PDB file of C-alpha atoms in Angstrom:
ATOM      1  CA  UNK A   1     109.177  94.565  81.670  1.00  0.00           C
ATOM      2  CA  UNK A   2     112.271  94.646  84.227  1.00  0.00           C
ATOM      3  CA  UNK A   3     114.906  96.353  85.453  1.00  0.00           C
ATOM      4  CA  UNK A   4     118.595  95.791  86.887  1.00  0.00           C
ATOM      5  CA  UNK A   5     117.926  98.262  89.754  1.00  0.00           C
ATOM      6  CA  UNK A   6     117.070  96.441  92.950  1.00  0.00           C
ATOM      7  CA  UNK A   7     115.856  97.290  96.138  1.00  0.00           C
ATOM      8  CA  UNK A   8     118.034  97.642  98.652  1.00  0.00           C
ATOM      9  CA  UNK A   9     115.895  96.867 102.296  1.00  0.00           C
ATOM     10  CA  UNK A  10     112.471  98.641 103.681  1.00  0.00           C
ATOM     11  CA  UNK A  11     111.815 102.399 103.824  1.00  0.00           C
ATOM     12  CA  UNK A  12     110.281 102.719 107.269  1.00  0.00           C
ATOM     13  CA  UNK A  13     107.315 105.319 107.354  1.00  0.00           C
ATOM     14  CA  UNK A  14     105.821 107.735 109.189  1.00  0.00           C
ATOM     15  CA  UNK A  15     102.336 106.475 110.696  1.00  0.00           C
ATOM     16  CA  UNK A  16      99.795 109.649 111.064  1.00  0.00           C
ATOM     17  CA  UNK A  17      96.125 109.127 112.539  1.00  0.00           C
ATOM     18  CA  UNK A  18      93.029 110.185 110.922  1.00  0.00           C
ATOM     19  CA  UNK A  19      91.306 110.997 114.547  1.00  0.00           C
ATOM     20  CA  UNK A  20      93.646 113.258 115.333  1.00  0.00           C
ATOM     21  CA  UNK A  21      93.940 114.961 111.890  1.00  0.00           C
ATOM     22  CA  UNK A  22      90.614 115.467 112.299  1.00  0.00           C
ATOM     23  CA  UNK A  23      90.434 117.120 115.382  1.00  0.00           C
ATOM     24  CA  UNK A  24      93.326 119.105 114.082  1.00  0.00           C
ATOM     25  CA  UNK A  25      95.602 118.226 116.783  1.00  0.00           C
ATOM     26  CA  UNK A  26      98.590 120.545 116.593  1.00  0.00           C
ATOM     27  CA  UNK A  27     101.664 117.863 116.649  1.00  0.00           C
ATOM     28  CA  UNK A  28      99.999 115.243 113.965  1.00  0.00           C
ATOM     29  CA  UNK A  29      99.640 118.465 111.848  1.00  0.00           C
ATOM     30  CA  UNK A  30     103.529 119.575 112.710  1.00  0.00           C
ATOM     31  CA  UNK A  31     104.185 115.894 112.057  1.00  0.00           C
ATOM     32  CA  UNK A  32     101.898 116.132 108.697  1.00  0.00           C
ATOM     33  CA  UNK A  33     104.087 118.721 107.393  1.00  0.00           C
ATOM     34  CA  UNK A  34     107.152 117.356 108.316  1.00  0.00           C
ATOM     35  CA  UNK A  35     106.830 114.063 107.072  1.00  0.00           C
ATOM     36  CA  UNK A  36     105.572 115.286 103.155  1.00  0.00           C
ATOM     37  CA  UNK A  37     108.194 117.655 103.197  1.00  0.00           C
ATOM     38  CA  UNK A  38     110.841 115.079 103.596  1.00  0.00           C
ATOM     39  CA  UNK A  39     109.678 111.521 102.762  1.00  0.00           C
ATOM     40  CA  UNK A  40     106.298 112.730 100.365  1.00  0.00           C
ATOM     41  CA  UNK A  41     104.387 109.686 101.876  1.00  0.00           C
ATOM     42  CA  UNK A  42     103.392 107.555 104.990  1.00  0.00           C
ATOM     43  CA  UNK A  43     100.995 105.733 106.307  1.00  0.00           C
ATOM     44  CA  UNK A  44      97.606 106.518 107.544  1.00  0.00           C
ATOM     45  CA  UNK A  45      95.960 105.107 110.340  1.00  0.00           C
ATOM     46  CA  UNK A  46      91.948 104.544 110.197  1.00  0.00           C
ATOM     47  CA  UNK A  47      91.648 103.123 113.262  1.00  0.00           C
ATOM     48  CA  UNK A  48      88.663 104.513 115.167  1.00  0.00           C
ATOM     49  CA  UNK A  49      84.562 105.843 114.428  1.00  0.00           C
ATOM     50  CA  UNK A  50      85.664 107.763 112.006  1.00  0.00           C
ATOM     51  CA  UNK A  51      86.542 105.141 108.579  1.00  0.00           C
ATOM     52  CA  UNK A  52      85.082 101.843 110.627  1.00  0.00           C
ATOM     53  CA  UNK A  53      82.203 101.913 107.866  1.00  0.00           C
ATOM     54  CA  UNK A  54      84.633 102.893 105.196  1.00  0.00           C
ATOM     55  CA  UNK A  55      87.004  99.999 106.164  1.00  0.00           C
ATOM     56  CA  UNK A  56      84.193  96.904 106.319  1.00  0.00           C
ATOM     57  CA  UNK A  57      83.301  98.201 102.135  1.00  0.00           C
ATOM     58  CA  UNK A  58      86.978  97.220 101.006  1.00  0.00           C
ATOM     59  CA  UNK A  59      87.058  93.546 101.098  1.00  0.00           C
ATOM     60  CA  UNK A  60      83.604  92.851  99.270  1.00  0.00           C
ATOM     61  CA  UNK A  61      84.852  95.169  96.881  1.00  0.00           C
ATOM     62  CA  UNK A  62      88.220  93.285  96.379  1.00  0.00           C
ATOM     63  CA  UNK A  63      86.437  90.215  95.709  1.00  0.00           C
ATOM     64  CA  UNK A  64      83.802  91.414  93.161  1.00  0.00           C
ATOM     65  CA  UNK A  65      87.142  93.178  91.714  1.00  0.00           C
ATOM     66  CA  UNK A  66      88.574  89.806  91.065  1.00  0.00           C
ATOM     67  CA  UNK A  67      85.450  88.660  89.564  1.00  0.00           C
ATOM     68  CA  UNK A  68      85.623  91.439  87.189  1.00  0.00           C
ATOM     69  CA  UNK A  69      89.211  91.084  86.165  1.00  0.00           C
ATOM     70  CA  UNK A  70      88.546  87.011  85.827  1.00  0.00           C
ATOM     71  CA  UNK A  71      86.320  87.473  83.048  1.00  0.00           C
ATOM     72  CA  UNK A  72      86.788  87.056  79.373  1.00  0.00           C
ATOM     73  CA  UNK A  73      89.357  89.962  77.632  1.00  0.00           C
ATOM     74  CA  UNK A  74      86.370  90.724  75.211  1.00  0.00           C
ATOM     75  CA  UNK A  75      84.172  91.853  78.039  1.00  0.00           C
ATOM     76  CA  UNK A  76      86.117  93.780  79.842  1.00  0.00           C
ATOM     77  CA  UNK A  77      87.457  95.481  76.574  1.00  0.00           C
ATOM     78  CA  UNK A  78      83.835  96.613  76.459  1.00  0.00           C
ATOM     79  CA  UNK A  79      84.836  99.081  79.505  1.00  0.00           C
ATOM     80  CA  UNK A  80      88.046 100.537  77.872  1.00  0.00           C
ATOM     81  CA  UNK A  81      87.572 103.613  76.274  1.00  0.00           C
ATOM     82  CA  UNK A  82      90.966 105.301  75.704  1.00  0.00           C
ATOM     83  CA  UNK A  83      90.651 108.173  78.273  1.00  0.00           C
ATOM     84  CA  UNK A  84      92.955 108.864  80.745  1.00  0.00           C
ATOM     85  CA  UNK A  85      91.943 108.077  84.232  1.00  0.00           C
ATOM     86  CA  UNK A  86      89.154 106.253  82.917  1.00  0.00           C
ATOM     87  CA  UNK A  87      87.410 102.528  82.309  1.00  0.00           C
ATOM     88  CA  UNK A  88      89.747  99.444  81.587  1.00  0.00           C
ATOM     89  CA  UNK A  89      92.780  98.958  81.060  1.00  0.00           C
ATOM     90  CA  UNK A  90      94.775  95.750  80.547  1.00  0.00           C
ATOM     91  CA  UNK A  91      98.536  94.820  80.068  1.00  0.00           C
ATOM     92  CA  UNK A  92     100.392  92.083  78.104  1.00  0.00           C
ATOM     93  CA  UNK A  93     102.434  91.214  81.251  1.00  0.00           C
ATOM     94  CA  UNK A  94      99.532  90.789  84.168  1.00  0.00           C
ATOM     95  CA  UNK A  95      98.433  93.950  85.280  1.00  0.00           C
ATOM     96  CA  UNK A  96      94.781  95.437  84.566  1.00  0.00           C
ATOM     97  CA  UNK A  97      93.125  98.264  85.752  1.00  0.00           C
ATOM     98  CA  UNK A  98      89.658  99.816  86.428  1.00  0.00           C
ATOM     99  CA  UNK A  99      89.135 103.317  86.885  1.00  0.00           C
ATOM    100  CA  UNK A 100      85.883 105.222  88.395  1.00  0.00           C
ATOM    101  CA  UNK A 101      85.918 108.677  87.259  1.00  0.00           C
ATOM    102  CA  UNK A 102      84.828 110.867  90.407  1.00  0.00           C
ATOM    103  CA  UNK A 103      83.283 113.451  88.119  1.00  0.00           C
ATOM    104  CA  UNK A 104      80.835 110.541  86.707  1.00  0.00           C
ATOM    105  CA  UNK A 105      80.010 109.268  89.752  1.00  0.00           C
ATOM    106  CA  UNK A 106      78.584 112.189  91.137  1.00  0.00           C
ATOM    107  CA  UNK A 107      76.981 113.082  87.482  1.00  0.00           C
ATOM    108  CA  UNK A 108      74.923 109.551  87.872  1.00  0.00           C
ATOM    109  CA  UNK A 109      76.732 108.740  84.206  1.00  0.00           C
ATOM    110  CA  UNK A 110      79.295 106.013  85.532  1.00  0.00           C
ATOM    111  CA  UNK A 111      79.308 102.623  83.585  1.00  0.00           C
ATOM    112  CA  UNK A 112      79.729 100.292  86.771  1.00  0.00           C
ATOM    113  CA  UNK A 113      80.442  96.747  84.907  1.00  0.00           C
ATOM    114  CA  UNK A 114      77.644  93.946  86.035  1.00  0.00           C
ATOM    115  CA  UNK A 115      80.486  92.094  88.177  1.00  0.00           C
ATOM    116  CA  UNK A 116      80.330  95.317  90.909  1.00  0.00           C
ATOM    117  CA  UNK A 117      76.497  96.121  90.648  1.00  0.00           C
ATOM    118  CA  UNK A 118      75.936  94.008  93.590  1.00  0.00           C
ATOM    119  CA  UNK A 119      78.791  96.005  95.900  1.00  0.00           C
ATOM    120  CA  UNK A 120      77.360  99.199  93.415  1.00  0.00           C
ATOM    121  CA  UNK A 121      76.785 101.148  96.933  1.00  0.00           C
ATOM    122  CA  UNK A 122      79.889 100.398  98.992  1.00  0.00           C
ATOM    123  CA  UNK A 123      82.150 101.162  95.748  1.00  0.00           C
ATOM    124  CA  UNK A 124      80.352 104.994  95.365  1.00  0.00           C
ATOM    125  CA  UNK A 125      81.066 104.916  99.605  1.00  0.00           C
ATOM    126  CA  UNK A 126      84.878 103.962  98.616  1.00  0.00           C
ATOM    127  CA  UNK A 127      85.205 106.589  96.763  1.00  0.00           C
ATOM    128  CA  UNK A 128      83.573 109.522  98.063  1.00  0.00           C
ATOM    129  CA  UNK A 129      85.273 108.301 101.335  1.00  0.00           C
ATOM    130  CA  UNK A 130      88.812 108.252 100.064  1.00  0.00           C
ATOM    131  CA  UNK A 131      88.048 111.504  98.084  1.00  0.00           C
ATOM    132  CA  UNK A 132      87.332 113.195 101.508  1.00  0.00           C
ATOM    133  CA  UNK A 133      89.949 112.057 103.292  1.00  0.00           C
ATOM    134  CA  UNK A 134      92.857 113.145 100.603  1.00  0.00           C
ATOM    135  CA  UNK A 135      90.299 116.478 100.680  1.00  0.00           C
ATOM    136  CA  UNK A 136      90.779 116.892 104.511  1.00  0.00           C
ATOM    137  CA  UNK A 137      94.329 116.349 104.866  1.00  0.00           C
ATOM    138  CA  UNK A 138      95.096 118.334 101.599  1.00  0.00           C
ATOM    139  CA  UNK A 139      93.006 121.302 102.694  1.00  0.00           C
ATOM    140  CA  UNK A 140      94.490 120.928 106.278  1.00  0.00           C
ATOM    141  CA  UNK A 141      97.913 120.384 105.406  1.00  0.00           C
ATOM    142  CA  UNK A 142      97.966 123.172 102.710  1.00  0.00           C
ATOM    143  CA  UNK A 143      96.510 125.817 105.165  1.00  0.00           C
ATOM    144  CA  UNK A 144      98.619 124.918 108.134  1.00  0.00           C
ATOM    145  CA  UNK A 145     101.792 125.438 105.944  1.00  0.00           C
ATOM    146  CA  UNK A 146     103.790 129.154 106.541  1.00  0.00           C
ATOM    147  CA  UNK A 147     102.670 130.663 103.686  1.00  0.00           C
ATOM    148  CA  UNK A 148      99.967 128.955 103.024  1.00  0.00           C
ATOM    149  CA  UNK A 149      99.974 126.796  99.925  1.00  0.00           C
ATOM    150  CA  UNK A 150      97.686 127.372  97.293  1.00  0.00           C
ATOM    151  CA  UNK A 151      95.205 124.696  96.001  1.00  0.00           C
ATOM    152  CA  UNK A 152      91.975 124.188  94.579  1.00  0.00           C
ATOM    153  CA  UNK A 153      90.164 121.143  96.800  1.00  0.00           C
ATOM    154  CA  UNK A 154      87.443 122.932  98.544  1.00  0.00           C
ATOM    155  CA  UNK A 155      84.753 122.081  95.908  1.00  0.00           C
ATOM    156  CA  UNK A 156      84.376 118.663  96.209  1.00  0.00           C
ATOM    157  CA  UNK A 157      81.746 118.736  93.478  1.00  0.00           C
ATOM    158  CA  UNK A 158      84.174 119.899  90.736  1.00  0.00           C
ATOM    159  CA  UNK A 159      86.473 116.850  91.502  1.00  0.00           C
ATOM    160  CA  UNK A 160      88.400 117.341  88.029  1.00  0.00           C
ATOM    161  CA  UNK A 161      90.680 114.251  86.841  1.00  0.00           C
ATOM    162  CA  UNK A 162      89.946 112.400  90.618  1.00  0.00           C
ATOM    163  CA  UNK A 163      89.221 108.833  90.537  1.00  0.00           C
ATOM    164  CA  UNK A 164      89.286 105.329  92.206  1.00  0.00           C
ATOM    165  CA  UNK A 165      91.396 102.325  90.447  1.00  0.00           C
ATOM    166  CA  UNK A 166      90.850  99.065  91.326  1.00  0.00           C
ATOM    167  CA  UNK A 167      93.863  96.804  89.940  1.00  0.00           C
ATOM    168  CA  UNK A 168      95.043  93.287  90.033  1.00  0.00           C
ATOM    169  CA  UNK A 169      98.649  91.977  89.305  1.00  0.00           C
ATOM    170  CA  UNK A 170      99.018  88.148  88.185  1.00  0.00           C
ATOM    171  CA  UNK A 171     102.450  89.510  86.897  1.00  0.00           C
ATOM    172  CA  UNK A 172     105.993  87.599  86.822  1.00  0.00           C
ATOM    173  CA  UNK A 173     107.675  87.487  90.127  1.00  0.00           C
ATOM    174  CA  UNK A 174     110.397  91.242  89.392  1.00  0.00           C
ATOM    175  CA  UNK A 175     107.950  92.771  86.992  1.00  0.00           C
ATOM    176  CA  UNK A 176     108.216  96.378  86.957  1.00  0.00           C
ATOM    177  CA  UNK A 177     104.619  96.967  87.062  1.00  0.00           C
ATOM    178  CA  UNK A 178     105.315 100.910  86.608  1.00  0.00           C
ATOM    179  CA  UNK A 179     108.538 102.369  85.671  1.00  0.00           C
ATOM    180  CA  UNK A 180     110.315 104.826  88.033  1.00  0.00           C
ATOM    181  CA  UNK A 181     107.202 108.191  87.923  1.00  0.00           C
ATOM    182  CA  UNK A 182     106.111 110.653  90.718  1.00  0.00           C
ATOM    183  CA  UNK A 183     102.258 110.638  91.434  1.00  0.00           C
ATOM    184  CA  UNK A 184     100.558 113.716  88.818  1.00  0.00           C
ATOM    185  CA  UNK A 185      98.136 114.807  90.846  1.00  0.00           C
ATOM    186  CA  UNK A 186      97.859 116.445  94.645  1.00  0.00           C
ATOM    187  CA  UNK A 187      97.732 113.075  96.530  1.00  0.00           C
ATOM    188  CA  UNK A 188      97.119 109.604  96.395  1.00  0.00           C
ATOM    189  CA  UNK A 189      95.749 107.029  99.098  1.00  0.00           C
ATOM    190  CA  UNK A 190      96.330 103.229  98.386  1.00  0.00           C
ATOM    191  CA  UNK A 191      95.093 100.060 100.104  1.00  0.00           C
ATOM    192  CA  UNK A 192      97.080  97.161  99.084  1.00  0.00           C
ATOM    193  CA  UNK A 193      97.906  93.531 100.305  1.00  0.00           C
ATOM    194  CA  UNK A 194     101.543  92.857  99.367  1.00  0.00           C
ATOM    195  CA  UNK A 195     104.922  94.804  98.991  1.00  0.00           C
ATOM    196  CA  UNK A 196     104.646  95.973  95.691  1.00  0.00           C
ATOM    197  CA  UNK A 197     106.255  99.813  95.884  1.00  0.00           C
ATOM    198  CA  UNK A 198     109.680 100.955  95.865  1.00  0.00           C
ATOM    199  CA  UNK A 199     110.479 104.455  96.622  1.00  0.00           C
ATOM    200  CA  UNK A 200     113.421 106.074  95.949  1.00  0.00           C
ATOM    201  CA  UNK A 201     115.766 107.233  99.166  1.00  0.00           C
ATOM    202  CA  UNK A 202     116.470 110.978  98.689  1.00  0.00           C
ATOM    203  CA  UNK A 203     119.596 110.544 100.431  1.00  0.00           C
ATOM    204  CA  UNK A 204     121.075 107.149  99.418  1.00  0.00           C
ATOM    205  CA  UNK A 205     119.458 107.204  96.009  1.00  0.00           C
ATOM    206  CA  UNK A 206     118.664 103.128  96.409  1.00  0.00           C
ATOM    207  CA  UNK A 207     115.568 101.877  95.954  1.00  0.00           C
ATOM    208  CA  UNK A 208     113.352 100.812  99.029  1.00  0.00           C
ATOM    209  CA  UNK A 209     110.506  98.482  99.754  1.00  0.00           C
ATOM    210  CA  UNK A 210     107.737  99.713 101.199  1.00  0.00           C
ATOM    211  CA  UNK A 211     106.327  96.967 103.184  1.00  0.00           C
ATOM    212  CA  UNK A 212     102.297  95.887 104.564  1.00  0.00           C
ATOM    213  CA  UNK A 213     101.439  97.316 107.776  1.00  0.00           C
ATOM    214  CA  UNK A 214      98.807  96.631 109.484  1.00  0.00           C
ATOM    215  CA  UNK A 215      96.344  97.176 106.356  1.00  0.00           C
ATOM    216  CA  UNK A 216      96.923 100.792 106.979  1.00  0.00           C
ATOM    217  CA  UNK A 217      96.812 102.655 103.274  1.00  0.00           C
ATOM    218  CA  UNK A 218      99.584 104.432 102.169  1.00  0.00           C
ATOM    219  CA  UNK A 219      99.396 108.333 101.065  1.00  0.00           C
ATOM    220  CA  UNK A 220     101.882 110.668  99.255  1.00  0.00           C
ATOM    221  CA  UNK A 221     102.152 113.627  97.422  1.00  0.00           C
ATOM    222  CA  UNK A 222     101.358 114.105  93.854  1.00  0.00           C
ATOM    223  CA  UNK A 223     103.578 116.339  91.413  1.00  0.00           C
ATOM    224  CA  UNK A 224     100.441 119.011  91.490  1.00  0.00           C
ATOM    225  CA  UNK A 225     100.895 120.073  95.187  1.00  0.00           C
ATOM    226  CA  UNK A 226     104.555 119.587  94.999  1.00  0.00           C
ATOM    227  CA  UNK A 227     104.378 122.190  92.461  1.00  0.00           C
ATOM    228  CA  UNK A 228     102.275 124.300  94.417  1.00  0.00           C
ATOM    229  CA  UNK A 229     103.986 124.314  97.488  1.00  0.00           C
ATOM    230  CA  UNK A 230     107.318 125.506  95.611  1.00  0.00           C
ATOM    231  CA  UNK A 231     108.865 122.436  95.956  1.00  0.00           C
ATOM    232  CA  UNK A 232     108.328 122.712  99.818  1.00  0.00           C
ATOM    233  CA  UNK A 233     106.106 119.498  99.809  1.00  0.00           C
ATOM    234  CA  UNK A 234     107.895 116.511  97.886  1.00  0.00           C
ATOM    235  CA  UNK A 235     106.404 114.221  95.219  1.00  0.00           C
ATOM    236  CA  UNK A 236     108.081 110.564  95.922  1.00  0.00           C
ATOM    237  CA  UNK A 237     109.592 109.009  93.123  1.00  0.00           C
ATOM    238  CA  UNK A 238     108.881 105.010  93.146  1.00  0.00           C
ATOM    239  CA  UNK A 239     108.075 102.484  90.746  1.00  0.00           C
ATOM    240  CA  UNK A 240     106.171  99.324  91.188  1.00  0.00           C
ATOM    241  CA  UNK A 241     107.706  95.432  91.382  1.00  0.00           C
ATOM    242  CA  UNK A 242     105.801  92.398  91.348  1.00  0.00           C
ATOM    243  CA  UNK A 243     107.047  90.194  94.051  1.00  0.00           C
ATOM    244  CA  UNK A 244     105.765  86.772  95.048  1.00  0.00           C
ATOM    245  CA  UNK A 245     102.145  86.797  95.168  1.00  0.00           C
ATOM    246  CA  UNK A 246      99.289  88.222  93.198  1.00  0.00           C
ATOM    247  CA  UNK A 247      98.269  91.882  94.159  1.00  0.00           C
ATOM    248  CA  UNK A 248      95.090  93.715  94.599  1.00  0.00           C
ATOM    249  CA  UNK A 249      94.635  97.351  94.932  1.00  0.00           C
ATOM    250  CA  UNK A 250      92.095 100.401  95.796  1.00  0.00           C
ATOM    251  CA  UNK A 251      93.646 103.267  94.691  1.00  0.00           C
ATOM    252  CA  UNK A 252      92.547 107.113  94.818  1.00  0.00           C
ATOM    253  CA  UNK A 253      93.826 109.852  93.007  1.00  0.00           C
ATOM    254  CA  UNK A 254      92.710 113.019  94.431  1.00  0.00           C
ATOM    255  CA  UNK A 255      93.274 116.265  91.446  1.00  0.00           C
ATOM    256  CA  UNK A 256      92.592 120.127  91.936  1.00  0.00           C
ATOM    257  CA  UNK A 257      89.340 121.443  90.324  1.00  0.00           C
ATOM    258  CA  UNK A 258      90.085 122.848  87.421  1.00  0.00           C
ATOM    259  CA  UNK A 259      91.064 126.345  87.899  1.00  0.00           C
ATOM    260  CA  UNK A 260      90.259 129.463  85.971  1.00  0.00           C
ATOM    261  CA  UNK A 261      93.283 130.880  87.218  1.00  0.00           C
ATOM    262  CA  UNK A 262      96.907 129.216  86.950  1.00  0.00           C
ATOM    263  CA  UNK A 263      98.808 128.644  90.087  1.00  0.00           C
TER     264      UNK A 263
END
């Protein structure tokens, strides 16, 4: 699966931090709303109290990922069930996938595969940590916005479509590992350990490598709040390129509750 479009250099992001989001310091905010409106993504910085726990859970859960992906196809097949946004999923050119539904987690009705039940607590920690933190900023950058955009986050316990996605890529160095998409729901927060996304310049329209920095995470809008906002908030279109070496991921996809009422 390739493409003739190339990359053309890095896209250099924004870096916001979490303490001061929290504390709901006025310029990160300005800066919050600035950057999403123009770029849709950049990166977060977890440095301090606040994610140090959070942090120390994502190697251990990295390496029983790769045990789980290293097993035979027929038991991991075992975890695929055809549902979007959930269980296993596997490619024919490297890349597999395991998704967490949010909604089963907190229902006590998630099928964690034998390879994570020793890391079973810091992978429920992962995720209800990277659910609160898309929660927070959404919430935060939503209601700082003039008007106010509207969204459904505030019920954590109704978390919809959200989930956490480990993945692995053993793929063919220039493997489009996703084709050119926007993110579907309100945002998405991803720790990776190699190059591996390509966003589209707004201005240039050339495609641009987002590069590793400093293990910080990378979050951007989804095509939900960009619809929200009126198009005031912007959805980044990428795709995803296999490079040189093999790729992990921890991936959260934060979605409204579902709503009785339409936007």
């Amino acid at each position: 699966m390739t493409t003739n479009s190339t990359a053309i250099g890095t896209m250099e992001l924004g870096v916001l931090s979490y303490e001061l989001l929290k504390a709901h310091d006025r310029n990160e905010i300005e800066k919050l709303i600035r950057v999403l409106s123009e770029d849709g993504l950049f990166f977060l910085n977890l440095s301090g109290p606040s994610a140090k726990d959070a942090l120390a859970d994502i190697p251990p859960l990295v390496r029983h990922q790769r045990q789980f992906f290293e097993q035979e196809p027929s038991t991991k097949s075992e975890y695929h069930n055809g549902l979007r946004y959930k269980g296993y999923y596997g490619t024919d050119f490297g890349v597999e996938k395991l998704h967490f539904g949010r909604e089963e987690h907190l229902q006590g009705t998630l099928n964690i595969p034998s390879a994570f039940q020793p890391v079973a607590s810091k992978l429920a920690s992962t995720s209800a940590f990277m659910d609160s933190v898309l929660r927070e900023i959404g919430i935060l950058l939503t209601t700082s916005m003039n008007p106010p955009v509207p969204q459904a986050l505030d019920h954590p316990e109704k978390p919809g479509l959200s989930n956490l996605t480990v993945a692995i890529s053993k793929a063919k160095a220039g493997t489009i590992l996703e084709p050119t998409h926007s993110d579907p729901g309100v945002l998405t927060m991803t720790f990776y350990d190699e190059p591996f996304l390509e966003v589209l310049d707004r201005k240039t329209r050339g495609w641009r490598v987002v590069e590793v920095k400093d293990n910080m995470p990378i979050i951007n809008v989804g095509q939900e709040l960009e619809k929200n906002s009126d198009d005031r908030l912007y959805a980044p279109v990428h795709q995803a390129r296999h490079r040189e070496n093999e790729i992990d991921l921890v991936m959260f996809d934060l979605f409204e509750s579902p709503r009785t009422v339409p936007v």
